[in-house]
mmCIF file with all atom_site columns, C-alpha atoms in Angstrom:
data_model
loop_
_atom_site.group_PDB
_atom_site.id
_atom_site.type_symbol
_atom_site.label_atom_id
_atom_site.label_alt_id
_atom_site.label_comp_id
_atom_site.label_asym_id
_atom_site.label_entity_id
_atom_site.label_seq_id
_atom_site.pdbx_PDB_ins_code
_atom_site.Cartn_x
_atom_site.Cartn_y
_atom_site.Cartn_z
_atom_site.occupancy
_atom_site.B_iso_or_equiv
_atom_site.pdbx_formal_charge
_atom_site.auth_seq_id
_atom_site.auth_comp_id
_atom_site.auth_asym_id
_atom_site.auth_atom_id
_atom_site.pdbx_PDB_model_num
ATOM 1   C CA . MET A 1 1   ? 51.911 111.391 84.402  1.00 0.00 ? 29  MET A CA 1
ATOM 2   C CA . PRO A 1 2   ? 55.198 109.607 83.677  1.00 0.00 ? 30  PRO A CA 1
ATOM 3   C CA . LYS A 1 3   ? 55.698 106.168 85.129  1.00 0.00 ? 31  LYS A CA 1
ATOM 4   C CA . LEU A 1 4   ? 58.933 105.668 87.051  1.00 0.00 ? 32  LEU A CA 1
ATOM 5   C CA . ASP A 1 5   ? 59.957 102.241 88.304  1.00 0.00 ? 33  ASP A CA 1
ATOM 6   C CA . HIS A 1 6   ? 62.783 102.100 90.842  1.00 0.00 ? 34  HIS A CA 1
ATOM 7   C CA . LEU A 1 7   ? 64.093 98.575  90.440  1.00 0.00 ? 35  LEU A CA 1
ATOM 8   C CA . ARG A 1 8   ? 65.881 96.595  93.142  1.00 0.00 ? 36  ARG A CA 1
ATOM 9   C CA . PRO A 1 9   ? 67.948 94.069  91.173  1.00 0.00 ? 37  PRO A CA 1
ATOM 10  C CA . SER A 1 10  ? 68.743 90.854  92.971  1.00 0.00 ? 38  SER A CA 1
ATOM 11  C CA . GLY A 1 11  ? 72.426 90.672  93.790  1.00 0.00 ? 39  GLY A CA 1
ATOM 12  C CA . LEU A 1 12  ? 72.913 94.453  94.131  1.00 0.00 ? 40  LEU A CA 1
ATOM 13  C CA . HIS A 1 13  ? 73.134 96.084  97.554  1.00 0.00 ? 41  HIS A CA 1
ATOM 14  C CA . HIS A 1 14  ? 70.061 98.183  98.396  1.00 0.00 ? 42  HIS A CA 1
ATOM 15  C CA . ASN A 1 15  ? 71.285 101.648 99.348  1.00 0.00 ? 43  ASN A CA 1
ATOM 16  C CA . PRO A 1 16  ? 68.566 104.072 100.521 1.00 0.00 ? 44  PRO A CA 1
ATOM 17  C CA . ALA A 1 17  ? 70.545 107.050 99.164  1.00 0.00 ? 45  ALA A CA 1
ATOM 18  C CA . TYR A 1 18  ? 70.121 106.116 95.501  1.00 0.00 ? 46  TYR A CA 1
ATOM 19  C CA . SER A 1 19  ? 68.489 103.666 93.126  1.00 0.00 ? 47  SER A CA 1
ATOM 20  C CA . HIS A 1 20  ? 70.617 101.369 90.951  1.00 0.00 ? 48  HIS A CA 1
ATOM 21  C CA . VAL A 1 21  ? 68.076 101.307 88.134  1.00 0.00 ? 49  VAL A CA 1
ATOM 22  C CA . VAL A 1 22  ? 65.206 103.613 87.238  1.00 0.00 ? 50  VAL A CA 1
ATOM 23  C CA . THR A 1 23  ? 63.057 102.939 84.200  1.00 0.00 ? 51  THR A CA 1
ATOM 24  C CA . ALA A 1 24  ? 60.991 105.807 82.862  1.00 0.00 ? 52  ALA A CA 1
ATOM 25  C CA . THR A 1 25  ? 58.025 105.956 80.577  1.00 0.00 ? 53  THR A CA 1
ATOM 26  C CA . GLY A 1 26  ? 56.845 109.446 79.725  1.00 0.00 ? 54  GLY A CA 1
ATOM 27  C CA . ALA A 1 27  ? 56.272 111.935 76.985  1.00 0.00 ? 55  ALA A CA 1
ATOM 28  C CA . ARG A 1 28  ? 59.311 114.149 77.572  1.00 0.00 ? 56  ARG A CA 1
ATOM 29  C CA . THR A 1 29  ? 62.886 113.704 78.737  1.00 0.00 ? 57  THR A CA 1
ATOM 30  C CA . ILE A 1 30  ? 64.421 116.768 80.373  1.00 0.00 ? 58  ILE A CA 1
ATOM 31  C CA . TYR A 1 31  ? 68.204 117.200 80.451  1.00 0.00 ? 59  TYR A CA 1
ATOM 32  C CA . ILE A 1 32  ? 69.429 119.771 82.958  1.00 0.00 ? 60  ILE A CA 1
ATOM 33  C CA . SER A 1 33  ? 72.936 121.164 82.635  1.00 0.00 ? 61  SER A CA 1
ATOM 34  C CA . GLY A 1 34  ? 75.280 120.862 85.585  1.00 0.00 ? 62  GLY A CA 1
ATOM 35  C CA . GLN A 1 35  ? 74.315 123.376 88.252  1.00 0.00 ? 63  GLN A CA 1
ATOM 36  C CA . VAL A 1 36  ? 76.890 125.021 90.500  1.00 0.00 ? 64  VAL A CA 1
ATOM 37  C CA . SER A 1 37  ? 76.900 127.095 93.672  1.00 0.00 ? 65  SER A CA 1
ATOM 38  C CA . THR A 1 38  ? 75.978 130.486 92.263  1.00 0.00 ? 66  THR A CA 1
ATOM 39  C CA . ASP A 1 39  ? 73.069 132.769 92.935  1.00 0.00 ? 67  ASP A CA 1
ATOM 40  C CA . GLU A 1 40  ? 70.797 134.469 90.401  1.00 0.00 ? 68  GLU A CA 1
ATOM 41  C CA . GLU A 1 41  ? 73.429 137.163 89.814  1.00 0.00 ? 69  GLU A CA 1
ATOM 42  C CA . GLY A 1 42  ? 76.132 134.566 89.107  1.00 0.00 ? 70  GLY A CA 1
ATOM 43  C CA . ARG A 1 43  ? 77.945 135.198 92.406  1.00 0.00 ? 71  ARG A CA 1
ATOM 44  C CA . ILE A 1 44  ? 79.625 132.240 94.119  1.00 0.00 ? 72  ILE A CA 1
ATOM 45  C CA . VAL A 1 45  ? 77.878 131.058 97.284  1.00 0.00 ? 73  VAL A CA 1
ATOM 46  C CA . GLY A 1 46  ? 79.946 129.323 99.968  1.00 0.00 ? 74  GLY A CA 1
ATOM 47  C CA . GLU A 1 47  ? 83.383 129.951 98.477  1.00 0.00 ? 75  GLU A CA 1
ATOM 48  C CA . GLY A 1 48  ? 85.855 127.377 99.786  1.00 0.00 ? 76  GLY A CA 1
ATOM 49  C CA . ASP A 1 49  ? 83.193 125.537 101.844 1.00 0.00 ? 77  ASP A CA 1
ATOM 50  C CA . ILE A 1 50  ? 81.973 122.202 100.428 1.00 0.00 ? 78  ILE A CA 1
ATOM 51  C CA . ALA A 1 51  ? 79.080 121.990 102.909 1.00 0.00 ? 79  ALA A CA 1
ATOM 52  C CA . ALA A 1 52  ? 77.875 125.507 102.062 1.00 0.00 ? 80  ALA A CA 1
ATOM 53  C CA . GLN A 1 53  ? 78.294 124.882 98.346  1.00 0.00 ? 81  GLN A CA 1
ATOM 54  C CA . THR A 1 54  ? 76.476 121.585 98.596  1.00 0.00 ? 82  THR A CA 1
ATOM 55  C CA . THR A 1 55  ? 73.659 123.355 100.394 1.00 0.00 ? 83  THR A CA 1
ATOM 56  C CA . GLN A 1 56  ? 73.794 126.003 97.702  1.00 0.00 ? 84  GLN A CA 1
ATOM 57  C CA . VAL A 1 57  ? 74.180 123.206 95.232  1.00 0.00 ? 85  VAL A CA 1
ATOM 58  C CA . MET A 1 58  ? 71.120 122.360 97.004  1.00 0.00 ? 86  MET A CA 1
ATOM 59  C CA . GLN A 1 59  ? 70.895 125.839 95.752  1.00 0.00 ? 87  GLN A CA 1
ATOM 60  C CA . VAL A 1 60  ? 72.300 123.935 92.889  1.00 0.00 ? 88  VAL A CA 1
ATOM 61  C CA . MET A 1 61  ? 69.614 121.487 93.857  1.00 0.00 ? 89  MET A CA 1
ATOM 62  C CA . GLN A 1 62  ? 67.425 124.556 94.247  1.00 0.00 ? 90  GLN A CA 1
ATOM 63  C CA . ASN A 1 63  ? 68.758 125.696 90.884  1.00 0.00 ? 91  ASN A CA 1
ATOM 64  C CA . LEU A 1 64  ? 67.856 122.248 89.559  1.00 0.00 ? 92  LEU A CA 1
ATOM 65  C CA . GLY A 1 65  ? 64.398 122.838 91.030  1.00 0.00 ? 93  GLY A CA 1
ATOM 66  C CA . LEU A 1 66  ? 64.082 126.107 89.122  1.00 0.00 ? 94  LEU A CA 1
ATOM 67  C CA . ALA A 1 67  ? 65.127 124.374 85.904  1.00 0.00 ? 95  ALA A CA 1
ATOM 68  C CA . LEU A 1 68  ? 62.674 121.536 86.575  1.00 0.00 ? 96  LEU A CA 1
ATOM 69  C CA . LYS A 1 69  ? 59.867 124.008 87.294  1.00 0.00 ? 97  LYS A CA 1
ATOM 70  C CA . ALA A 1 70  ? 60.582 125.823 84.028  1.00 0.00 ? 98  ALA A CA 1
ATOM 71  C CA . ALA A 1 71  ? 60.113 122.471 82.266  1.00 0.00 ? 99  ALA A CA 1
ATOM 72  C CA . GLY A 1 72  ? 56.902 121.715 84.187  1.00 0.00 ? 100 GLY A CA 1
ATOM 73  C CA . ALA A 1 73  ? 58.561 119.083 86.372  1.00 0.00 ? 101 ALA A CA 1
ATOM 74  C CA . SER A 1 74  ? 59.749 118.573 89.961  1.00 0.00 ? 102 SER A CA 1
ATOM 75  C CA . TYR A 1 75  ? 62.357 116.609 91.899  1.00 0.00 ? 103 TYR A CA 1
ATOM 76  C CA . SER A 1 76  ? 60.086 113.575 91.745  1.00 0.00 ? 104 SER A CA 1
ATOM 77  C CA . ASN A 1 77  ? 60.609 113.526 87.963  1.00 0.00 ? 105 ASN A CA 1
ATOM 78  C CA . ILE A 1 78  ? 64.404 113.179 88.245  1.00 0.00 ? 106 ILE A CA 1
ATOM 79  C CA . VAL A 1 79  ? 65.568 109.736 87.141  1.00 0.00 ? 107 VAL A CA 1
ATOM 80  C CA . LYS A 1 80  ? 69.361 110.296 87.204  1.00 0.00 ? 108 LYS A CA 1
ATOM 81  C CA . ILE A 1 81  ? 71.755 112.771 88.773  1.00 0.00 ? 109 ILE A CA 1
ATOM 82  C CA . THR A 1 82  ? 75.497 113.037 88.358  1.00 0.00 ? 110 THR A CA 1
ATOM 83  C CA . THR A 1 83  ? 77.502 114.904 90.984  1.00 0.00 ? 111 THR A CA 1
ATOM 84  C CA . PHE A 1 84  ? 81.006 116.179 90.248  1.00 0.00 ? 112 PHE A CA 1
ATOM 85  C CA . VAL A 1 85  ? 83.163 117.078 93.279  1.00 0.00 ? 113 VAL A CA 1
ATOM 86  C CA . VAL A 1 86  ? 86.548 118.809 93.126  1.00 0.00 ? 114 VAL A CA 1
ATOM 87  C CA . ASN A 1 87  ? 89.283 116.930 95.026  1.00 0.00 ? 115 ASN A CA 1
ATOM 88  C CA . TYR A 1 88  ? 86.764 114.377 96.268  1.00 0.00 ? 116 TYR A CA 1
ATOM 89  C CA . LYS A 1 89  ? 87.592 112.429 99.426  1.00 0.00 ? 117 LYS A CA 1
ATOM 90  C CA . PRO A 1 90  ? 85.329 109.752 100.958 1.00 0.00 ? 118 PRO A CA 1
ATOM 91  C CA . GLU A 1 91  ? 84.746 111.886 104.072 1.00 0.00 ? 119 GLU A CA 1
ATOM 92  C CA . LEU A 1 92  ? 82.874 114.402 101.869 1.00 0.00 ? 120 LEU A CA 1
ATOM 93  C CA . ARG A 1 93  ? 80.205 111.883 100.891 1.00 0.00 ? 121 ARG A CA 1
ATOM 94  C CA . PRO A 1 94  ? 78.110 112.199 104.099 1.00 0.00 ? 122 PRO A CA 1
ATOM 95  C CA . ILE A 1 95  ? 78.156 116.014 103.823 1.00 0.00 ? 123 ILE A CA 1
ATOM 96  C CA . ILE A 1 96  ? 77.010 115.899 100.204 1.00 0.00 ? 124 ILE A CA 1
ATOM 97  C CA . GLY A 1 97  ? 74.513 113.110 100.866 1.00 0.00 ? 125 GLY A CA 1
ATOM 98  C CA . LYS A 1 98  ? 72.902 114.926 103.796 1.00 0.00 ? 126 LYS A CA 1
ATOM 99  C CA . ALA A 1 99  ? 72.386 118.125 101.831 1.00 0.00 ? 127 ALA A CA 1
ATOM 100 C CA . ARG A 1 100 ? 71.130 116.286 98.736  1.00 0.00 ? 128 ARG A CA 1
ATOM 101 C CA . SER A 1 101 ? 68.837 113.812 100.495 1.00 0.00 ? 129 SER A CA 1
ATOM 102 C CA . ALA A 1 102 ? 66.521 116.548 101.785 1.00 0.00 ? 130 ALA A CA 1
ATOM 103 C CA . PHE A 1 103 ? 65.334 117.121 98.221  1.00 0.00 ? 131 PHE A CA 1
ATOM 104 C CA . PHE A 1 104 ? 64.325 113.475 97.764  1.00 0.00 ? 132 PHE A CA 1
ATOM 105 C CA . GLU A 1 105 ? 62.812 112.923 101.218 1.00 0.00 ? 133 GLU A CA 1
ATOM 106 C CA . GLY A 1 106 ? 59.716 110.745 101.169 1.00 0.00 ? 134 GLY A CA 1
ATOM 107 C CA . MET A 1 107 ? 60.321 109.481 97.625  1.00 0.00 ? 135 MET A CA 1
ATOM 108 C CA . GLU A 1 108 ? 62.443 106.913 95.880  1.00 0.00 ? 136 GLU A CA 1
ATOM 109 C CA . PRO A 1 109 ? 65.830 108.461 95.100  1.00 0.00 ? 137 PRO A CA 1
ATOM 110 C CA . PRO A 1 110 ? 67.042 108.687 91.508  1.00 0.00 ? 138 PRO A CA 1
ATOM 111 C CA . ALA A 1 111 ? 69.899 106.740 90.002  1.00 0.00 ? 139 ALA A CA 1
ATOM 112 C CA . SER A 1 112 ? 73.072 108.568 90.973  1.00 0.00 ? 140 SER A CA 1
ATOM 113 C CA . THR A 1 113 ? 76.750 108.804 90.158  1.00 0.00 ? 141 THR A CA 1
ATOM 114 C CA . LEU A 1 114 ? 79.350 110.748 92.150  1.00 0.00 ? 142 LEU A CA 1
ATOM 115 C CA . VAL A 1 115 ? 82.561 111.629 90.320  1.00 0.00 ? 143 VAL A CA 1
ATOM 116 C CA . GLY A 1 116 ? 85.711 113.125 91.807  1.00 0.00 ? 144 GLY A CA 1
ATOM 117 C CA . VAL A 1 117 ? 87.341 115.649 89.478  1.00 0.00 ? 145 VAL A CA 1
ATOM 118 C CA . SER A 1 118 ? 90.449 117.814 89.631  1.00 0.00 ? 146 SER A CA 1
ATOM 119 C CA . ALA A 1 119 ? 88.597 120.997 88.631  1.00 0.00 ? 147 ALA A CA 1
ATOM 120 C CA . LEU A 1 120 ? 85.339 122.431 87.313  1.00 0.00 ? 148 LEU A CA 1
ATOM 121 C CA . ALA A 1 121 ? 84.875 125.250 84.797  1.00 0.00 ? 149 ALA A CA 1
ATOM 122 C CA . ALA A 1 122 ? 85.533 127.982 87.403  1.00 0.00 ? 150 ALA A CA 1
ATOM 123 C CA . PRO A 1 123 ? 88.188 127.603 90.123  1.00 0.00 ? 151 PRO A CA 1
ATOM 124 C CA . GLU A 1 124 ? 85.841 128.594 92.974  1.00 0.00 ? 152 GLU A CA 1
ATOM 125 C CA . TRP A 1 125 ? 83.287 125.892 92.173  1.00 0.00 ? 153 TRP A CA 1
ATOM 126 C CA . LEU A 1 126 ? 83.653 122.780 94.335  1.00 0.00 ? 154 LEU A CA 1
ATOM 127 C CA . ILE A 1 127 ? 80.559 120.843 93.274  1.00 0.00 ? 155 ILE A CA 1
ATOM 128 C CA . GLU A 1 128 ? 78.325 120.560 90.202  1.00 0.00 ? 156 GLU A CA 1
ATOM 129 C CA . ILE A 1 129 ? 75.172 118.487 89.769  1.00 0.00 ? 157 ILE A CA 1
ATOM 130 C CA . GLU A 1 130 ? 73.411 117.616 86.518  1.00 0.00 ? 158 GLU A CA 1
ATOM 131 C CA . ALA A 1 131 ? 70.114 115.794 86.154  1.00 0.00 ? 159 ALA A CA 1
ATOM 132 C CA . VAL A 1 132 ? 67.888 113.902 83.758  1.00 0.00 ? 160 VAL A CA 1
ATOM 133 C CA . ALA A 1 133 ? 64.126 113.948 84.378  1.00 0.00 ? 161 ALA A CA 1
ATOM 134 C CA . VAL A 1 134 ? 61.091 112.425 82.683  1.00 0.00 ? 162 VAL A CA 1
ATOM 135 C CA . ALA A 1 135 ? 57.738 114.216 82.647  1.00 0.00 ? 163 ALA A CA 1
ATOM 136 C CA . ASP A 1 136 ? 54.516 114.393 80.638  1.00 0.00 ? 164 ASP A CA 1
#
């Protein structure tokens, strides 16, 4: 079992939505490509709706879950996520946070970065999430 330490550095604000520092000791590091709001057939889910896409991105998060499972890992193995949001505005953060937090409920959240971007690889995608996990 990998050992994850979620550090609370003195002088940094403790935010329950993410960890500033996560150290990982384990046999394997798993890098998961950015996941977007598409289903198994590659069809867009929630076109034009950031909340629906975030939930699908929670499909993306669910897609992350499928990728983790394929690697023999789970959400608890994630040490870092990066979220890319098209035309990001601060009022989107609670929508994204609410959808994402359900997947880390009852556990220490991973380190996290949210990046506003002008576009993603396909024009209908509004959000993309990539992850790094550590597992045995």
